[in-house]
mmCIF file with all atom_site columns, C-alpha atoms in Angstrom:
data_model
loop_
_atom_site.group_PDB
_atom_site.id
_atom_site.type_symbol
_atom_site.label_atom_id
_atom_site.label_alt_id
_atom_site.label_comp_id
_atom_site.label_asym_id
_atom_site.label_entity_id
_atom_site.label_seq_id
_atom_site.pdbx_PDB_ins_code
_atom_site.Cartn_x
_atom_site.Cartn_y
_atom_site.Cartn_z
_atom_site.occupancy
_atom_site.B_iso_or_equiv
_atom_site.pdbx_formal_charge
_atom_site.auth_seq_id
_atom_site.auth_comp_id
_atom_site.auth_asym_id
_atom_site.auth_atom_id
_atom_site.pdbx_PDB_model_num
ATOM 1   C CA . MET A 1 1   ? 0.000   0.000  0.000   1.00 0.00 ? 1   MET A CA 1
ATOM 2   C CA . SER A 1 2   ? 1.483   3.214  -0.991  1.00 0.00 ? 2   SER A CA 1
ATOM 3   C CA . ILE A 1 3   ? 0.943   6.368  0.999   1.00 0.00 ? 3   ILE A CA 1
ATOM 4   C CA . MET A 1 4   ? 0.480   9.422  -0.982  1.00 0.00 ? 4   MET A CA 1
ATOM 5   C CA . LYS A 1 5   ? 2.209   12.630 -0.088  1.00 0.00 ? 5   LYS A CA 1
ATOM 6   C CA . GLU A 1 6   ? -1.152  14.361 0.267   1.00 0.00 ? 6   GLU A CA 1
ATOM 7   C CA . ASP A 1 7   ? -2.283  11.776 2.766   1.00 0.00 ? 7   ASP A CA 1
ATOM 8   C CA . LEU A 1 8   ? 0.782   12.356 4.868   1.00 0.00 ? 8   LEU A CA 1
ATOM 9   C CA . LEU A 1 9   ? 0.196   16.076 4.858   1.00 0.00 ? 9   LEU A CA 1
ATOM 10  C CA . GLU A 1 10  ? -3.407  15.588 5.837   1.00 0.00 ? 10  GLU A CA 1
ATOM 11  C CA . LEU A 1 11  ? -2.420  13.253 8.636   1.00 0.00 ? 11  LEU A CA 1
ATOM 12  C CA . PHE A 1 12  ? 0.223   15.650 9.791   1.00 0.00 ? 12  PHE A CA 1
ATOM 13  C CA . ASN A 1 13  ? -2.240  18.542 9.796   1.00 0.00 ? 13  ASN A CA 1
ATOM 14  C CA . GLU A 1 14  ? -4.719  16.509 11.790  1.00 0.00 ? 14  GLU A CA 1
ATOM 15  C CA . ARG A 1 15  ? -2.051  15.685 14.315  1.00 0.00 ? 15  ARG A CA 1
ATOM 16  C CA . ALA A 1 16  ? -0.918  19.309 14.436  1.00 0.00 ? 16  ALA A CA 1
ATOM 17  C CA . THR A 1 17  ? -4.478  20.428 14.983  1.00 0.00 ? 17  THR A CA 1
ATOM 18  C CA . GLN A 1 18  ? -4.848  17.934 17.821  1.00 0.00 ? 18  GLN A CA 1
ATOM 19  C CA . PHE A 1 19  ? -1.603  19.188 19.335  1.00 0.00 ? 19  PHE A CA 1
ATOM 20  C CA . LYS A 1 20  ? -2.858  22.773 19.098  1.00 0.00 ? 20  LYS A CA 1
ATOM 21  C CA . ILE A 1 21  ? -6.097  21.810 20.811  1.00 0.00 ? 21  ILE A CA 1
ATOM 22  C CA . SER A 1 22  ? -4.097  20.076 23.512  1.00 0.00 ? 22  SER A CA 1
ATOM 23  C CA . ASP A 1 23  ? -1.827  23.083 23.821  1.00 0.00 ? 23  ASP A CA 1
ATOM 24  C CA . ASN A 1 24  ? -4.805  25.403 24.027  1.00 0.00 ? 24  ASN A CA 1
ATOM 25  C CA . ASN A 1 25  ? -6.349  23.241 26.725  1.00 0.00 ? 25  ASN A CA 1
ATOM 26  C CA . ALA A 1 26  ? -3.056  23.204 28.571  1.00 0.00 ? 26  ALA A CA 1
ATOM 27  C CA . THR A 1 27  ? -2.864  26.997 28.253  1.00 0.00 ? 27  THR A CA 1
ATOM 28  C CA . LYS A 1 28  ? -6.409  27.305 29.555  1.00 0.00 ? 28  LYS A CA 1
ATOM 29  C CA . SER A 1 29  ? -5.491  25.086 32.484  1.00 0.00 ? 29  SER A CA 1
ATOM 30  C CA . ASP A 1 30  ? -2.419  27.190 33.124  1.00 0.00 ? 30  ASP A CA 1
ATOM 31  C CA . ASN A 1 31  ? -4.515  30.329 32.908  1.00 0.00 ? 31  ASN A CA 1
ATOM 32  C CA . ASN A 1 32  ? -7.014  28.835 35.337  1.00 0.00 ? 32  ASN A CA 1
ATOM 33  C CA . ALA A 1 33  ? -4.154  27.902 37.615  1.00 0.00 ? 33  ALA A CA 1
ATOM 34  C CA . ILE A 1 34  ? -2.847  31.469 37.403  1.00 0.00 ? 34  ILE A CA 1
ATOM 35  C CA . LYS A 1 35  ? -6.349  32.730 38.189  1.00 0.00 ? 35  LYS A CA 1
ATOM 36  C CA . PHE A 1 36  ? -6.496  30.426 41.163  1.00 0.00 ? 36  PHE A CA 1
ATOM 37  C CA . ASP A 1 37  ? -3.093  31.690 42.256  1.00 0.00 ? 37  ASP A CA 1
ATOM 38  C CA . ASN A 1 38  ? -4.270  35.247 41.809  1.00 0.00 ? 38  ASN A CA 1
ATOM 39  C CA . ASN A 1 39  ? -7.384  34.487 43.827  1.00 0.00 ? 39  ASN A CA 1
ATOM 40  C CA . ALA A 1 40  ? -5.228  32.861 46.474  1.00 0.00 ? 40  ALA A CA 1
ATOM 41  C CA . THR A 1 41  ? -3.008  35.940 46.483  1.00 0.00 ? 41  THR A CA 1
ATOM 42  C CA . LYS A 1 42  ? -6.084  38.141 46.804  1.00 0.00 ? 42  LYS A CA 1
ATOM 43  C CA . SER A 1 43  ? -7.275  35.982 49.706  1.00 0.00 ? 43  SER A CA 1
ATOM 44  C CA . ASP A 1 44  ? -3.853  36.287 51.314  1.00 0.00 ? 44  ASP A CA 1
ATOM 45  C CA . ASN A 1 45  ? -3.953  40.042 50.774  1.00 0.00 ? 45  ASN A CA 1
ATOM 46  C CA . ASN A 1 46  ? -7.419  40.201 52.314  1.00 0.00 ? 46  ASN A CA 1
ATOM 47  C CA . ALA A 1 47  ? -6.206  38.101 55.222  1.00 0.00 ? 47  ALA A CA 1
ATOM 48  C CA . THR A 1 48  ? -3.265  40.482 55.627  1.00 0.00 ? 48  THR A CA 1
ATOM 49  C CA . LYS A 1 49  ? -5.697  43.405 55.600  1.00 0.00 ? 49  LYS A CA 1
ATOM 50  C CA . TYR A 1 50  ? -7.777  41.711 58.281  1.00 0.00 ? 50  TYR A CA 1
ATOM 51  C CA . ASP A 1 51  ? -4.612  41.136 60.300  1.00 0.00 ? 51  ASP A CA 1
ATOM 52  C CA . ASN A 1 52  ? -3.645  44.770 59.852  1.00 0.00 ? 52  ASN A CA 1
ATOM 53  C CA . ASN A 1 53  ? -7.119  45.842 60.952  1.00 0.00 ? 53  ASN A CA 1
ATOM 54  C CA . ALA A 1 54  ? -6.889  43.519 63.927  1.00 0.00 ? 54  ALA A CA 1
ATOM 55  C CA . THR A 1 55  ? -3.513  45.052 64.769  1.00 0.00 ? 55  THR A CA 1
ATOM 56  C CA . LYS A 1 56  ? -5.059  48.515 64.515  1.00 0.00 ? 56  LYS A CA 1
ATOM 57  C CA . TYR A 1 57  ? -7.842  47.448 66.846  1.00 0.00 ? 57  TYR A CA 1
ATOM 58  C CA . ASP A 1 58  ? -5.249  46.092 69.275  1.00 0.00 ? 58  ASP A CA 1
ATOM 59  C CA . ILE A 1 59  ? -3.323  49.357 69.072  1.00 0.00 ? 59  ILE A CA 1
ATOM 60  C CA . ASN A 1 60  ? -6.529  51.329 69.665  1.00 0.00 ? 60  ASN A CA 1
ATOM 61  C CA . ALA A 1 61  ? -7.430  49.032 72.543  1.00 0.00 ? 61  ALA A CA 1
ATOM 62  C CA . THR A 1 62  ? -3.952  49.582 74.008  1.00 0.00 ? 62  THR A CA 1
ATOM 63  C CA . ARG A 1 63  ? -4.383  53.331 73.631  1.00 0.00 ? 63  ARG A CA 1
ATOM 64  C CA . SER A 1 64  ? -7.774  53.117 75.315  1.00 0.00 ? 64  SER A CA 1
ATOM 65  C CA . ASN A 1 65  ? -6.224  51.112 78.149  1.00 0.00 ? 65  ASN A CA 1
ATOM 66  C CA . ASN A 1 66  ? -3.406  53.653 78.442  1.00 0.00 ? 66  ASN A CA 1
ATOM 67  C CA . ASN A 1 67  ? -5.957  56.469 78.542  1.00 0.00 ? 67  ASN A CA 1
ATOM 68  C CA . ALA A 1 68  ? -7.879  54.575 81.202  1.00 0.00 ? 68  ALA A CA 1
ATOM 69  C CA . ARG A 1 69  ? -4.651  54.223 83.212  1.00 0.00 ? 69  ARG A CA 1
ATOM 70  C CA . LYS A 1 70  ? -3.969  57.940 82.773  1.00 0.00 ? 70  LYS A CA 1
ATOM 71  C CA . SER A 1 71  ? -7.483  58.667 84.014  1.00 0.00 ? 71  SER A CA 1
ATOM 72  C CA . ASP A 1 72  ? -6.898  56.379 87.003  1.00 0.00 ? 72  ASP A CA 1
ATOM 73  C CA . ASN A 1 73  ? -3.584  58.094 87.675  1.00 0.00 ? 73  ASN A CA 1
ATOM 74  C CA . ASN A 1 74  ? -5.255  61.485 87.462  1.00 0.00 ? 74  ASN A CA 1
ATOM 75  C CA . ALA A 1 75  ? -7.956  60.265 89.840  1.00 0.00 ? 75  ALA A CA 1
ATOM 76  C CA . GLY A 1 76  ? -5.185  59.073 92.167  1.00 0.00 ? 76  GLY A CA 1
ATOM 77  C CA . LYS A 1 77  ? -3.560  62.494 91.952  1.00 0.00 ? 77  LYS A CA 1
ATOM 78  C CA . SER A 1 78  ? -6.900  64.118 92.749  1.00 0.00 ? 78  SER A CA 1
ATOM 79  C CA . ASP A 1 79  ? -7.271  61.822 95.767  1.00 0.00 ? 79  ASP A CA 1
ATOM 80  C CA . ASN A 1 80  ? -3.755  62.730 96.860  1.00 0.00 ? 80  ASN A CA 1
ATOM 81  C CA . ASN A 1 81  ? -4.573  66.409 96.491  1.00 0.00 ? 81  ASN A CA 1
ATOM 82  C CA . ALA A 1 82  ? -7.759  65.872 98.502  1.00 0.00 ? 82  ALA A CA 1
ATOM 83  C CA . THR A 1 83  ? -5.671  64.138 101.191 1.00 0.00 ? 83  THR A CA 1
ATOM 84  C CA . LYS A 1 84  ? -3.293  67.107 101.187 1.00 0.00 ? 84  LYS A CA 1
ATOM 85  C CA . TYR A 1 85  ? -6.258  69.444 101.625 1.00 0.00 ? 85  TYR A CA 1
ATOM 86  C CA . ASP A 1 86  ? -7.493  67.269 104.501 1.00 0.00 ? 86  ASP A CA 1
ATOM 87  C CA . ILE A 1 87  ? -4.029  67.371 106.093 1.00 0.00 ? 87  ILE A CA 1
ATOM 88  C CA . ASN A 1 88  ? -3.908  71.144 105.680 1.00 0.00 ? 88  ASN A CA 1
ATOM 89  C CA . ALA A 1 89  ? -7.411  71.417 107.121 1.00 0.00 ? 89  ALA A CA 1
ATOM 90  C CA . THR A 1 90  ? -6.329  69.270 110.079 1.00 0.00 ? 90  THR A CA 1
ATOM 91  C CA . ARG A 1 91  ? -3.300  71.504 110.562 1.00 0.00 ? 91  ARG A CA 1
ATOM 92  C CA . SER A 1 92  ? -5.555  74.546 110.444 1.00 0.00 ? 92  SER A CA 1
ATOM 93  C CA . ASP A 1 93  ? -7.836  72.918 113.022 1.00 0.00 ? 93  ASP A CA 1
ATOM 94  C CA . ASN A 1 94  ? -4.810  72.103 115.173 1.00 0.00 ? 94  ASN A CA 1
ATOM 95  C CA . ASN A 1 95  ? -3.626  75.684 114.885 1.00 0.00 ? 95  ASN A CA 1
ATOM 96  C CA . ALA A 1 96  ? -7.115  76.861 115.833 1.00 0.00 ? 96  ALA A CA 1
ATOM 97  C CA . GLY A 1 97  ? -6.968  74.479 118.795 1.00 0.00 ? 97  GLY A CA 1
ATOM 98  C CA . LYS A 1 98  ? -3.596  75.952 119.776 1.00 0.00 ? 98  LYS A CA 1
ATOM 99  C CA . SER A 1 99  ? -5.074  79.438 119.497 1.00 0.00 ? 99  SER A CA 1
ATOM 100 C CA . ASP A 1 100 ? -7.955  78.363 121.755 1.00 0.00 ? 100 ASP A CA 1
ATOM 101 C CA . ASN A 1 101 ? -5.470  76.896 124.229 1.00 0.00 ? 101 ASN A CA 1
ATOM 102 C CA . ASN A 1 102 ? -3.465  80.112 124.162 1.00 0.00 ? 102 ASN A CA 1
ATOM 103 C CA . ALA A 1 103 ? -6.665  82.080 124.738 1.00 0.00 ? 103 ALA A CA 1
ATOM 104 C CA . ARG A 1 104 ? -7.480  79.843 127.707 1.00 0.00 ? 104 ARG A CA 1
ATOM 105 C CA . LYS A 1 105 ? -3.968  80.347 129.080 1.00 0.00 ? 105 LYS A CA 1
ATOM 106 C CA . SER A 1 106 ? -4.381  84.088 128.678 1.00 0.00 ? 106 SER A CA 1
ATOM 107 C CA . ASP A 1 107 ? -7.724  83.891 130.496 1.00 0.00 ? 107 ASP A CA 1
ATOM 108 C CA . ARG A 1 108 ? -6.130  81.861 133.282 1.00 0.00 ? 108 ARG A CA 1
ATOM 109 C CA . ASN A 1 109 ? -3.277  84.339 133.543 1.00 0.00 ? 109 ASN A CA 1
ATOM 110 C CA . ALA A 1 110 ? -5.776  87.198 133.654 1.00 0.00 ? 110 ALA A CA 1
ATOM 111 C CA . ASP A 1 111 ? -7.768  85.391 136.350 1.00 0.00 ? 111 ASP A CA 1
ATOM 112 C CA . THR A 1 112 ? -4.578  84.737 138.309 1.00 0.00 ? 112 THR A CA 1
ATOM 113 C CA . SER A 1 113 ? -3.564  88.376 137.980 1.00 0.00 ? 113 SER A CA 1
ATOM 114 C CA . ALA A 1 114 ? -7.013  89.420 139.162 1.00 0.00 ? 114 ALA A CA 1
ATOM 115 C CA . LYS A 1 115 ? -6.797  87.050 142.123 1.00 0.00 ? 115 LYS A CA 1
ATOM 116 C CA . ILE A 1 116 ? -3.327  88.321 142.978 1.00 0.00 ? 116 ILE A CA 1
ATOM 117 C CA . SER A 1 117 ? -4.641  91.888 142.784 1.00 0.00 ? 117 SER A CA 1
ATOM 118 C CA . ASP A 1 118 ? -7.511  90.934 145.077 1.00 0.00 ? 118 ASP A CA 1
ATOM 119 C CA . TRP A 1 119 ? -5.044  89.371 147.477 1.00 0.00 ? 119 TRP A CA 1
ATOM 120 C CA . ASP A 1 120 ? -2.858  92.490 147.467 1.00 0.00 ? 120 ASP A CA 1
ATOM 121 C CA . THR A 1 121 ? -5.963  94.543 148.154 1.00 0.00 ? 121 THR A CA 1
ATOM 122 C CA . LEU A 1 122 ? -6.829  92.317 151.093 1.00 0.00 ? 122 LEU A CA 1
ATOM 123 C CA . ILE A 1 123 ? -3.315  92.467 152.495 1.00 0.00 ? 123 ILE A CA 1
ATOM 124 C CA . SER A 1 124 ? -2.762  96.215 151.965 1.00 0.00 ? 124 SER A CA 1
ATOM 125 C CA . ASN A 1 125 ? -6.212  97.335 153.010 1.00 0.00 ? 125 ASN A CA 1
ATOM 126 C CA . ASN A 1 126 ? -7.281  95.210 155.933 1.00 0.00 ? 126 ASN A CA 1
ATOM 127 C CA . ASN A 1 127 ? -9.810  97.747 157.173 1.00 0.00 ? 127 ASN A CA 1
ATOM 128 C CA . SER A 1 128 ? -11.753 97.871 153.886 1.00 0.00 ? 128 SER A CA 1
ATOM 129 C CA . ALA A 1 129 ? -11.396 94.185 153.087 1.00 0.00 ? 129 ALA A CA 1
ATOM 130 C CA . MET A 1 130 ? -12.131 93.018 156.617 1.00 0.00 ? 130 MET A CA 1
ATOM 131 C CA . PRO A 1 131 ? -14.061 95.739 158.426 1.00 0.00 ? 131 PRO A CA 1
ATOM 132 C CA . TYR A 1 132 ? -14.303 93.636 161.551 1.00 0.00 ? 132 TYR A CA 1
ATOM 133 C CA . TRP A 1 133 ? -10.474 93.680 162.024 1.00 0.00 ? 133 TRP A CA 1
ATOM 134 C CA . ASP A 1 134 ? -10.400 96.898 164.053 1.00 0.00 ? 134 ASP A CA 1
ATOM 135 C CA . ALA A 1 135 ? -13.245 95.704 166.210 1.00 0.00 ? 135 ALA A CA 1
ATOM 136 C CA . ILE A 1 136 ? -11.341 92.560 166.977 1.00 0.00 ? 136 ILE A CA 1
ATOM 137 C CA . MET A 1 137 ? -8.103  94.379 167.777 1.00 0.00 ? 137 MET A CA 1
ATOM 138 C CA . SER A 1 138 ? -9.579  97.409 169.617 1.00 0.00 ? 138 SER A CA 1
ATOM 139 C CA . ASN A 1 139 ? -12.230 95.657 171.587 1.00 0.00 ? 139 ASN A CA 1
ATOM 140 C CA . LYS A 1 140 ? -10.570 92.611 173.036 1.00 0.00 ? 140 LYS A CA 1
ATOM 141 C CA . ASN A 1 141 ? -13.146 92.340 175.774 1.00 0.00 ? 141 ASN A CA 1
ATOM 142 C CA . ALA A 1 142 ? -15.976 92.208 173.279 1.00 0.00 ? 142 ALA A CA 1
ATOM 143 C CA . THR A 1 143 ? -14.193 89.823 170.947 1.00 0.00 ? 143 THR A CA 1
ATOM 144 C CA . ILE A 1 144 ? -12.592 87.667 173.611 1.00 0.00 ? 144 ILE A CA 1
ATOM 145 C CA . PRO A 1 145 ? -14.763 88.036 176.754 1.00 0.00 ? 145 PRO A CA 1
ATOM 146 C CA . TYR A 1 146 ? -12.473 85.840 178.841 1.00 0.00 ? 146 TYR A CA 1
ATOM 147 C CA . TRP A 1 147 ? -9.459  88.156 178.205 1.00 0.00 ? 147 TRP A CA 1
ATOM 148 C CA . ASP A 1 148 ? -9.563  90.044 181.525 1.00 0.00 ? 148 ASP A CA 1
ATOM 149 C CA . ALA A 1 149 ? -10.065 86.894 183.541 1.00 0.00 ? 149 ALA A CA 1
ATOM 150 C CA . LEU A 1 150 ? -7.069  85.290 181.872 1.00 0.00 ? 150 LEU A CA 1
ATOM 151 C CA . SER A 1 151 ? -4.857  88.385 182.248 1.00 0.00 ? 151 SER A CA 1
ATOM 152 C CA . SER A 1 152 ? -4.857  88.054 186.050 1.00 0.00 ? 152 SER A CA 1
ATOM 153 C CA . ASN A 1 153 ? -3.628  84.507 185.835 1.00 0.00 ? 153 ASN A CA 1
ATOM 154 C CA . ASN A 1 154 ? 0.076   83.627 185.909 1.00 0.00 ? 154 ASN A CA 1
ATOM 155 C CA . ASN A 1 155 ? -0.334  82.112 182.483 1.00 0.00 ? 155 ASN A CA 1
ATOM 156 C CA . ALA A 1 156 ? -1.995  85.274 181.205 1.00 0.00 ? 156 ALA A CA 1
ATOM 157 C CA . ILE A 1 157 ? 0.623   85.865 178.493 1.00 0.00 ? 157 ILE A CA 1
ATOM 158 C CA . ILE A 1 158 ? 0.203   82.404 177.042 1.00 0.00 ? 158 ILE A CA 1
ATOM 159 C CA . TYR A 1 159 ? -3.586  82.601 177.094 1.00 0.00 ? 159 TYR A CA 1
ATOM 160 C CA . ALA A 1 160 ? -3.517  86.144 175.724 1.00 0.00 ? 160 ALA A CA 1
ATOM 161 C CA . MET A 1 161 ? -1.336  84.971 172.827 1.00 0.00 ? 161 MET A CA 1
ATOM 162 C CA . SER A 1 162 ? -3.707  82.086 172.310 1.00 0.00 ? 162 SER A CA 1
ATOM 163 C CA . GLY A 1 163 ? -6.567  84.532 172.109 1.00 0.00 ? 163 GLY A CA 1
ATOM 164 C CA . LYS A 1 164 ? -4.734  86.658 169.577 1.00 0.00 ? 164 LYS A CA 1
ATOM 165 C CA . LEU A 1 165 ? -3.862  83.604 167.522 1.00 0.00 ? 165 LEU A CA 1
ATOM 166 C CA . THR A 1 166 ? -7.493  82.519 167.608 1.00 0.00 ? 166 THR A CA 1
ATOM 167 C CA . ALA A 1 167 ? -8.506  85.946 166.331 1.00 0.00 ? 167 ALA A CA 1
ATOM 168 C CA . MET A 1 168 ? -5.859  85.741 163.586 1.00 0.00 ? 168 MET A CA 1
ATOM 169 C CA . SER A 1 169 ? -7.057  82.278 162.618 1.00 0.00 ? 169 SER A CA 1
ATOM 170 C CA . LYS A 1 170 ? -10.547 83.639 162.201 1.00 0.00 ? 170 LYS A CA 1
ATOM 171 C CA . VAL A 1 171 ? -9.185  86.360 159.918 1.00 0.00 ? 171 VAL A CA 1
ATOM 172 C CA . GLN A 1 172 ? -7.251  83.811 157.855 1.00 0.00 ? 172 GLN A CA 1
ATOM 173 C CA . LEU A 1 173 ? -10.365 81.678 157.488 1.00 0.00 ? 173 LEU A CA 1
ATOM 174 C CA . LYS A 1 174 ? -12.244 84.732 156.249 1.00 0.00 ? 174 LYS A CA 1
ATOM 175 C CA . LEU A 1 175 ? -9.431  85.343 153.739 1.00 0.00 ? 175 LEU A CA 1
ATOM 176 C CA . LEU A 1 176 ? -9.637  81.752 152.505 1.00 0.00 ? 176 LEU A CA 1
ATOM 177 C CA . ASP A 1 177 ? -13.420 81.977 152.221 1.00 0.00 ? 177 ASP A CA 1
ATOM 178 C CA . TYR A 1 178 ? -13.067 85.162 150.185 1.00 0.00 ? 178 TYR A CA 1
ATOM 179 C CA . LEU A 1 179 ? -10.479 83.629 147.889 1.00 0.00 ? 179 LEU A CA 1
ATOM 180 C CA . ASN A 1 180 ? -12.537 80.479 147.411 1.00 0.00 ? 180 ASN A CA 1
ATOM 181 C CA . ILE A 1 181 ? -15.504 82.580 146.370 1.00 0.00 ? 181 ILE A CA 1
ATOM 182 C CA . GLN A 1 182 ? -13.314 84.404 143.861 1.00 0.00 ? 182 GLN A CA 1
ATOM 183 C CA . VAL A 1 183 ? -11.912 81.127 142.470 1.00 0.00 ? 183 VAL A CA 1
ATOM 184 C CA . GLU A 1 184 ? -15.376 79.674 141.993 1.00 0.00 ? 184 GLU A CA 1
#
């Protein structure tokens, strides 16, 4: 059987056409693969974007937390300032208390001075402070009725001194009574 040249060309063309179809299919497959790769790249890019957004959210959350800490610190500073004001107020109260104590001391000193003045008045002016003093001293018989009877006794001096001391004791008691009244 002889093969004609035309038959060979036809066969060759058929084979070439089949190869072209196969090549085209392979190219399509490659193109599809490239598309899939591109889609995968897009997905990766989207995933990266999501990660970047997540990172931004984390950064914002960190900033919010830092702001919250700053607010807490500021609140702490305010509390510290309030404590300082309380301490200053306490110091002011203590100073006021000291002033009151000083005023009381001044009052006591004034009272003491007044009492001392009263005492000096009593000592320097016996007649006005104790009007009965002259009566006691000038009228021994009236004040101490047993004076004359005792004076004739051998022990008259001792009894007379006793009488005078008794009179003085009465005066001292009157002084103490007067001072007690003034103290009260």
